[in-house]
XYZ file of C-alpha atoms in Angstrom:
253
model
C 14.994 8.504 7.273
C 13.976 7.492 3.865
C 10.546 6.576 2.699
C 9.598 4.264 -0.163
C 5.710 4.403 -1.778
C 5.404 1.812 -3.867
C 2.035 1.416 -6.040
C 2.489 -1.966 -7.076
C 1.068 -3.403 -10.135
C 1.235 -6.622 -12.191
C 3.681 -5.019 -14.825
C 6.481 -2.704 -14.156
C 5.072 -0.326 -16.607
C 1.885 0.500 -14.358
C 4.005 0.524 -10.992
C 4.281 4.091 -9.593
C 7.162 4.732 -7.431
C 7.963 7.970 -4.505
C 10.782 8.351 -2.384
C 10.354 10.876 0.410
C 13.844 11.687 1.864
C 15.823 14.534 3.495
C 17.997 17.048 1.465
C 20.098 19.664 2.451
C 17.119 22.192 2.937
C 14.677 19.525 4.381
C 12.283 16.533 3.295
C 11.685 16.159 -0.298
C 9.325 14.166 -2.489
C 10.449 12.708 -6.213
C 9.010 10.197 -8.441
C 11.053 7.586 -9.665
C 11.124 7.645 -13.296
C 12.846 4.370 -14.373
C 10.596 1.615 -15.224
C 9.863 0.103 -11.835
C 11.070 -3.590 -12.489
C 11.581 -5.844 -9.502
C 15.240 -5.083 -9.849
C 14.773 -1.542 -9.140
C 12.401 -2.331 -6.086
C 14.439 -4.206 -4.552
C 17.772 -2.171 -4.928
C 15.685 0.796 -3.757
C 14.762 -1.117 -0.515
C 18.545 -1.301 0.451
C 18.457 2.082 2.641
C 15.084 2.690 2.996
C 13.914 2.886 6.841
C 10.098 2.292 5.483
C 8.560 0.854 2.454
C 4.656 1.497 2.079
C 3.291 -1.181 -0.671
C -0.239 -0.794 -2.070
C -0.581 -4.660 -2.503
C -1.559 -7.621 -0.248
C 1.045 -9.122 1.451
C -0.548 -12.278 1.654
C -3.672 -14.562 1.482
C -6.532 -15.458 3.757
C -5.810 -18.044 5.772
C -9.111 -20.029 4.959
C -8.300 -19.962 1.424
C -4.873 -21.064 1.719
C -6.154 -24.388 4.148
C -8.578 -24.690 1.561
C -6.911 -24.790 -1.732
C -4.138 -26.907 0.263
C -6.818 -29.247 0.975
C -8.239 -29.557 -2.310
C -5.051 -29.860 -4.139
C -4.365 -32.954 -1.864
C -7.516 -34.322 -2.673
C -8.818 -33.902 0.527
C -11.981 -32.156 1.523
C -12.690 -28.541 0.160
C -13.157 -27.139 3.838
C -14.727 -23.761 2.346
C -18.769 -23.611 2.589
C -21.276 -21.485 0.575
C -20.294 -18.510 2.740
C -17.015 -17.474 0.535
C -16.418 -14.616 2.501
C -13.629 -16.129 4.906
C -12.060 -17.161 1.687
C -12.412 -14.028 -0.081
C -11.371 -11.709 2.561
C -8.673 -11.522 5.059
C -9.163 -10.302 8.627
C -7.631 -6.877 7.595
C -9.869 -6.364 4.711
C -13.089 -6.819 7.528
C -11.452 -4.296 9.729
C -10.791 -1.891 7.010
C -14.255 -1.963 6.255
C -15.465 -1.245 9.679
C -13.230 1.815 9.727
C -13.740 3.341 5.977
C -17.003 1.738 5.121
C -15.716 -0.362 2.362
C -14.208 -3.522 1.494
C -10.850 -3.626 -0.307
C -10.825 -5.754 -3.510
C -10.301 -9.562 -2.740
C -6.922 -11.082 -2.994
C -8.460 -14.870 -3.778
C -11.321 -13.778 -5.937
C -10.182 -10.783 -8.084
C -7.322 -9.644 -10.470
C -5.901 -8.132 -7.575
C -4.112 -11.987 -6.991
C -2.262 -11.329 -9.639
C -0.697 -7.977 -8.046
C -0.398 -10.318 -4.680
C 1.742 -13.063 -6.524
C 4.245 -10.107 -7.570
C 4.344 -9.090 -3.906
C 5.151 -12.310 -2.751
C 8.020 -12.623 -5.053
C 9.410 -9.187 -4.171
C 8.902 -9.877 -0.438
C 11.197 -13.068 -1.054
C 13.801 -11.270 -2.899
C 13.897 -8.368 -0.170
C 14.450 -11.356 2.177
C 17.047 -12.836 0.332
C 18.790 -9.840 -1.095
C 18.612 -6.868 1.570
C 17.654 -8.213 4.939
C 20.068 -11.676 5.185
C 17.088 -14.230 4.555
C 14.684 -12.397 7.099
C 11.336 -11.631 5.519
C 9.998 -8.465 6.433
C 6.961 -8.943 9.025
C 3.487 -8.471 6.917
C 1.625 -6.872 9.959
C 4.030 -3.819 9.564
C 5.915 -4.052 12.548
C 9.065 -3.897 10.291
C 10.312 -2.261 7.374
C 7.284 -2.901 4.910
C 3.729 -2.048 5.427
C 0.906 -2.630 3.517
C -1.168 0.409 2.519
C -4.497 1.280 0.787
C -4.739 4.701 -0.655
C -8.529 4.888 -0.938
C -8.867 4.067 3.074
C -6.348 6.651 3.846
C -8.268 9.301 1.579
C -11.303 8.402 3.258
C -9.452 8.324 6.952
C -7.970 11.963 5.854
C -11.356 13.327 4.773
C -9.770 13.695 0.975
C -12.436 13.487 -1.616
C -11.171 10.861 -4.445
C -14.178 9.720 -6.133
C -13.228 8.879 -9.834
C -9.747 9.831 -9.520
C -8.575 6.611 -11.425
C -11.427 6.751 -13.864
C -10.151 5.439 -17.414
C -13.340 6.281 -19.213
C -13.519 9.894 -17.930
C -9.636 10.954 -18.114
C -10.730 14.882 -17.889
C -12.564 14.302 -14.885
C -10.125 12.192 -13.392
C -7.604 14.633 -13.882
C -9.436 17.123 -12.185
C -9.842 15.030 -8.836
C -6.424 14.235 -8.430
C -5.337 18.137 -9.058
C -7.884 18.585 -6.399
C -6.303 15.747 -4.293
C -2.708 16.711 -4.938
C -3.358 20.346 -3.865
C -4.762 19.054 -0.599
C -1.634 16.578 -0.406
C 0.991 19.446 -0.963
C -1.294 21.752 1.368
C -1.147 19.501 4.540
C 2.497 18.782 4.215
C 4.013 21.760 3.072
C 5.621 22.878 6.614
C 8.112 20.027 6.376
C 7.665 18.368 2.735
C 8.946 20.060 -0.669
C 6.807 18.262 -3.495
C 7.283 20.613 -6.211
C 9.198 18.225 -8.008
C 6.359 15.511 -8.132
C 3.026 17.258 -8.005
C 2.646 17.490 -11.666
C 3.507 13.743 -12.139
C 0.721 13.211 -9.405
C -1.893 14.903 -11.075
C -0.974 13.229 -14.498
C -0.345 9.535 -12.826
C -2.633 7.791 -10.320
C -0.207 5.409 -9.977
C 2.375 8.313 -9.096
C -0.335 9.684 -7.050
C -1.047 6.518 -4.704
C 2.655 5.907 -4.787
C 2.861 9.143 -2.650
C 0.226 8.479 -0.360
C 2.055 4.777 0.091
C 5.061 6.651 1.382
C 3.204 8.915 3.244
C 1.457 5.993 4.883
C 4.649 4.625 5.662
C 5.695 7.671 7.615
C 2.342 7.472 9.545
C 3.078 3.524 10.581
C 6.258 4.528 11.614
C 4.797 7.321 13.925
C 2.271 4.876 15.226
C -0.373 6.899 13.694
C -2.124 4.194 11.891
C -4.596 1.636 13.138
C -2.494 -1.834 13.700
C -3.647 -5.329 14.717
C -4.853 -5.588 18.083
C -2.861 -8.644 20.201
C -5.089 -11.152 19.173
C -4.945 -10.610 15.167
C -1.292 -9.895 15.286
C -0.539 -13.929 14.201
C -3.231 -13.842 11.491
C -2.033 -10.324 10.350
C 1.894 -11.983 9.991
C 0.047 -14.217 7.662
C -2.410 -12.403 5.647
C -0.667 -9.089 5.762
C -2.427 -6.068 7.529
C -3.826 -2.810 5.469
C -2.631 0.216 7.560
C -5.306 3.009 7.912
C -4.150 6.396 9.094
C -5.584 7.589 12.689
C -4.871 10.707 12.744
C -5.117 13.699 10.353
C -2.405 14.436 7.368
C -1.779 17.937 8.567
C -0.506 16.291 12.365
C 1.706 14.065 10.193
C 5.585 14.750 10.428
C 8.911 12.859 10.474
C 10.720 12.595 13.450
C 13.361 14.801 14.750
């Protein structure tokens, strides 16, 4: 098994990528140092068994319908309650699990990242999977991730790990997170090649977490959509939040 974690950003320079794969003496994690443009992300998907992406894989149904109607000159289908337009079903479920809303894909700068993710999904379909797009609900190779929710599920304190205006404090928080990730996975994963980079960069740290969540998805250790939510999840995307401790996470075999 080969796992890819991607902390997707609008620009390649701010995108972090981590690969977890088997080596001669077990599993190893490494950061991809090359600039993570779309060509690189497409090439990495070729041999990937699971890809975790920190980016929305779709938009809220109500938002898409309202914008389409407005564009055609029809009636705006939204109301003064904008929540159905700003948050997906998975955002509401994630809030119930971890107590916080993810950023809105339709009313926040995160939308630019989602546009890149949409193009990337199309390229993966066209160039890697013979024209068949991966399911956005995580039932295929690709799963949507949210590192902050994973930290909450794993009870790992992460407050301030991305604080740009307090770099030393943020670095100290990342160091604590990295130590916990390494401790919890050291029975099967050699993370020595990645720890310094993950302390130095929240993009690398998030990518590492994305790869671990991708493994959790494959192991059935995340909260997926229930049967009534599958159809909407395949359009809007679905954030996979871990349901077991990080210590219990293991690759198969």
